[in-house]
Each structure stands twice: as C-alpha cells, then as structure tokens.
C-alpha cells in the first residue's frame, strides 16, 4: 500500500528566498516547483517541500537527514561553500563534526 508512492518530506521556513538559495546552490537539489505556499525540490527521486510559514521555532533535534557515501569529502565540499557543521558534546565526532 504505502510502500508504492514516493515519499515527500516537509520542512517549514520563514525565509523562502534564503531557503531556495541554500537548497539549490549549497546542496545542489533541483527546484521543481515554487509558489507562495512552498518550494519543492527533488533529490535522488525524493521530494522535499519547504513550506512557507509565518513563525517557526527550531527543533532541538534532527528533522531531515541524508544517507551519503564518502561523507568526509562531501563535508569538505560543503564547508568550502561556507556551511558550518555542528559539534555536539557527548557525541564521538571527528574534526569535521
């Protein structure tokens, strides 16, 4: 039943212009739809809908993740684009975060 449809992930934003820039230029996702309600991106067959909201309080946990091969090289590429990776106390992490 629900294993057939393509899953769409949802995230909120109060800054759609900045979100569009981040997901297209920084992460390289393809923008497939844009209106005053949301931005829709495609990445490896999965849709990500960034919904515009008036207010948002960030969650203190992960809400979207990616399974990535060769993570060290990908982290370095993103750092070269200016993305900062968090280092969390209590978690074993290398110098990349």
XYZ file of N, CA and C in Angstrom:
291
model
N 0.825 -1.188 0.000
C 0.000 0.000 0.000
C 0.873 1.257 0.000
N 1.354 1.701 1.150
C 2.126 2.940 1.198
C 3.590 2.769 0.814
N 4.010 1.562 0.480
C 5.376 1.383 0.005
C 5.497 1.768 -1.468
N 4.389 1.917 -2.155
C 4.377 2.252 -3.574
C 4.630 3.737 -3.851
N 3.953 4.656 -3.171
C 4.113 6.071 -3.523
C 5.489 6.616 -3.148
N 5.878 7.664 -3.848
C 7.097 8.385 -3.491
C 6.815 9.205 -2.241
N 7.697 9.137 -1.273
C 7.535 9.903 -0.037
C 7.985 11.341 -0.271
N 7.255 12.278 0.299
C 7.616 13.686 0.265
C 7.932 14.123 1.688
N 9.101 14.715 1.890
C 9.478 15.258 3.196
C 9.036 16.722 3.256
N 8.677 17.193 4.441
C 8.233 18.574 4.631
C 9.117 19.261 5.673
N 9.469 20.498 5.391
C 10.158 21.358 6.349
C 9.533 22.749 6.271
N 9.476 23.465 7.395
C 8.963 24.829 7.366
C 10.096 25.836 7.153
N 9.735 27.013 6.641
C 10.679 28.123 6.573
C 9.943 29.439 6.722
N 10.600 30.387 7.365
C 10.114 31.763 7.409
C 10.910 32.606 6.417
N 11.887 31.988 5.762
C 12.760 32.686 4.813
C 12.841 31.893 3.499
N 11.789 31.964 2.670
C 11.782 31.168 1.449
C 12.891 31.534 0.459
N 13.246 32.789 0.368
C 14.312 33.196 -0.558
C 15.644 32.587 -0.156
N 15.977 32.657 1.137
C 17.215 32.069 1.632
C 17.181 30.545 1.527
N 16.020 29.959 1.768
C 15.878 28.505 1.649
C 16.117 28.046 0.216
N 15.560 28.769 -0.736
C 15.764 28.436 -2.148
C 17.252 28.474 -2.495
N 17.929 29.499 -2.069
C 19.368 29.638 -2.310
C 20.144 28.479 -1.679
N 19.840 28.148 -0.435
C 20.550 27.094 0.277
C 20.366 25.733 -0.378
N 19.117 25.363 -0.645
C 18.863 24.020 -1.163
C 19.302 23.852 -2.618
N 19.277 24.927 -3.406
C 19.738 24.803 -4.797
C 21.246 24.978 -4.909
N 21.770 26.083 -4.399
C 23.188 26.390 -4.615
C 24.120 25.678 -3.648
N 23.722 25.519 -2.412
C 24.598 24.879 -1.433
C 24.490 23.363 -1.486
N 23.264 22.844 -1.521
C 23.073 21.391 -1.504
C 22.901 20.781 -2.891
N 22.605 21.603 -3.886
C 22.506 21.103 -5.250
C 21.223 20.375 -5.592
N 20.164 20.594 -4.816
C 18.887 19.961 -5.130
C 18.205 20.714 -6.273
N 17.420 20.005 -7.051
C 16.713 20.583 -8.190
C 15.385 21.172 -7.734
N 15.166 22.457 -8.022
C 13.889 23.098 -7.725
C 12.888 22.680 -8.795
N 11.791 22.039 -8.387
C 10.805 21.559 -9.352
C 9.494 22.336 -9.319
N 9.274 23.089 -8.253
C 8.042 23.861 -8.142
C 8.244 24.982 -7.129
N 7.591 26.106 -7.400
C 7.696 27.253 -6.486
C 6.423 28.078 -6.601
N 5.799 28.367 -5.454
C 4.673 29.286 -5.407
C 4.683 29.973 -4.050
N 3.672 30.748 -3.736
C 3.684 31.483 -2.463
C 3.425 30.580 -1.262
N 3.094 29.309 -1.487
C 2.894 28.353 -0.396
C 4.162 27.583 -0.054
N 4.961 27.236 -1.080
C 6.102 26.352 -0.822
C 7.077 26.310 -1.999
N 8.263 25.806 -1.677
C 9.283 25.437 -2.659
C 9.331 23.912 -2.649
N 9.422 23.297 -3.822
C 9.520 21.843 -3.878
C 10.804 21.487 -4.612
N 11.619 20.669 -3.960
C 12.894 20.231 -4.511
C 12.855 18.730 -4.723
N 13.724 18.247 -5.636
C 13.865 16.825 -5.870
C 15.314 16.456 -5.655
N 15.513 15.371 -4.940
C 16.854 14.852 -4.726
C 16.819 13.340 -4.772
N 17.418 12.767 -5.801
C 17.509 11.316 -5.941
C 16.139 10.636 -5.887
N 15.143 11.274 -6.512
C 13.801 10.691 -6.586
C 12.892 10.996 -5.419
N 13.379 11.699 -4.420
C 12.566 12.046 -3.255
C 12.250 13.538 -3.303
N 11.013 13.890 -2.988
C 10.616 15.289 -2.978
C 10.763 15.881 -1.575
N 11.193 17.126 -1.540
C 11.309 17.891 -0.302
C 10.507 19.168 -0.489
N 9.472 19.325 0.308
C 8.607 20.505 0.227
C 8.942 21.439 1.379
N 9.438 22.608 1.045
C 9.761 23.644 2.035
C 8.568 24.596 2.083
N 7.782 24.467 3.132
C 6.535 25.214 3.265
C 6.789 26.546 3.961
N 6.278 27.619 3.375
C 6.422 28.951 3.961
C 5.439 29.111 5.119
N 5.978 29.492 6.278
C 5.163 29.710 7.480
C 5.459 31.092 8.041
N 4.543 31.624 8.853
C 4.737 32.947 9.443
C 5.720 32.940 10.606
N 5.646 31.899 11.455
C 6.532 31.798 12.617
C 7.051 30.381 12.699
N 8.264 30.251 13.231
C 8.835 28.915 13.399
C 9.852 28.952 14.524
N 9.772 27.988 15.421
C 10.770 27.797 16.461
C 11.550 26.531 16.110
N 12.867 26.643 15.887
C 13.653 25.449 15.509
C 13.570 24.359 16.559
N 13.567 23.122 16.072
C 13.548 21.965 16.948
C 14.962 21.658 17.432
N 15.113 21.091 18.633
C 16.451 20.765 19.148
C 16.923 19.374 18.724
N 16.453 18.901 17.578
C 16.823 17.574 17.093
C 16.755 17.575 15.564
N 17.302 16.543 14.967
C 17.336 16.424 13.517
C 15.934 16.198 12.954
N 15.599 16.935 11.900
C 14.310 16.747 11.237
C 14.479 16.287 9.787
N 15.683 16.365 9.250
C 15.949 15.920 7.884
C 17.379 15.420 7.818
N 17.571 14.253 7.258
C 18.916 13.698 7.147
C 19.142 13.116 5.770
N 20.388 12.845 5.461
C 20.776 12.296 4.171
C 21.703 11.114 4.396
N 21.554 10.059 3.619
C 22.499 8.955 3.618
C 23.513 9.271 2.524
N 24.791 9.401 2.923
C 25.814 9.882 1.996
C 27.006 8.936 1.985
N 27.417 8.551 0.789
C 28.657 7.799 0.625
C 29.814 8.801 0.628
N 30.975 8.389 1.090
C 32.172 9.250 1.131
C 31.856 10.557 1.856
N 31.377 10.436 3.076
C 30.905 11.603 3.815
C 31.986 12.652 4.051
N 33.215 12.241 4.289
C 34.278 13.216 4.557
C 34.475 14.170 3.388
N 34.495 13.642 2.177
C 34.682 14.511 1.012
C 33.475 15.410 0.796
N 32.284 14.905 1.093
C 31.082 15.724 0.952
C 31.049 16.846 1.994
N 31.454 16.538 3.214
C 31.507 17.560 4.262
C 32.499 18.653 3.857
N 33.648 18.267 3.356
C 34.654 19.253 2.938
C 34.129 20.135 1.805
N 33.417 19.550 0.837
C 32.834 20.342 -0.243
C 31.832 21.363 0.295
N 31.003 20.930 1.238
C 30.020 21.841 1.828
C 30.693 22.910 2.678
N 31.746 22.550 3.398
C 32.490 23.545 4.178
C 33.105 24.589 3.254
N 33.584 24.157 2.092
C 34.145 25.095 1.116
C 33.096 26.080 0.609
N 31.830 25.696 0.680
C 30.732 26.585 0.286
C 30.284 27.476 1.445
N 30.890 27.284 2.623
C 30.555 28.120 3.773
C 29.620 27.498 4.785
N 29.297 26.229 4.628
C 28.405 25.565 5.582
C 29.212 25.121 6.800
N 28.696 25.422 7.972
C 29.333 25.046 9.227
C 28.642 23.824 9.804
N 29.424 22.851 10.226
C 28.876 21.645 10.834
C 29.018 21.744 12.343
N 27.980 21.334 13.037
C 27.952 21.406 14.490
C 28.769 20.280 15.111
N 29.318 20.567 16.264
C 29.967 19.554 17.095
C 29.192 19.527 18.410
N 28.723 18.343 18.753
C 27.855 18.203 19.917
C 28.595 17.548 21.073
N 28.471 18.118 22.260
C 29.089 17.485 23.419
C 28.453 16.128 23.682
N 29.280 15.175 24.053
C 28.778 13.863 24.395
C 28.705 12.902 23.213
N 28.916 13.398 22.008
C 28.922 12.547 20.819
C 30.347 12.403 20.321
N 30.713 11.196 19.947
C 32.047 10.979 19.393
C 32.032 11.488 17.940
N 32.845 12.513 17.659
C 32.906 13.112 16.336
C 34.364 13.355 15.963
N 34.642 13.358 14.665
C 35.986 13.695 14.236
C 36.121 15.211 14.077
N 37.220 15.671 13.494
C 37.472 17.107 13.371
C 36.489 17.798 12.422
N 35.790 17.055 11.587
C 34.832 17.637 10.659
C 33.466 17.892 11.305
N 33.240 17.278 12.448
C 31.941 17.410 13.107
C 31.155 16.214 12.798
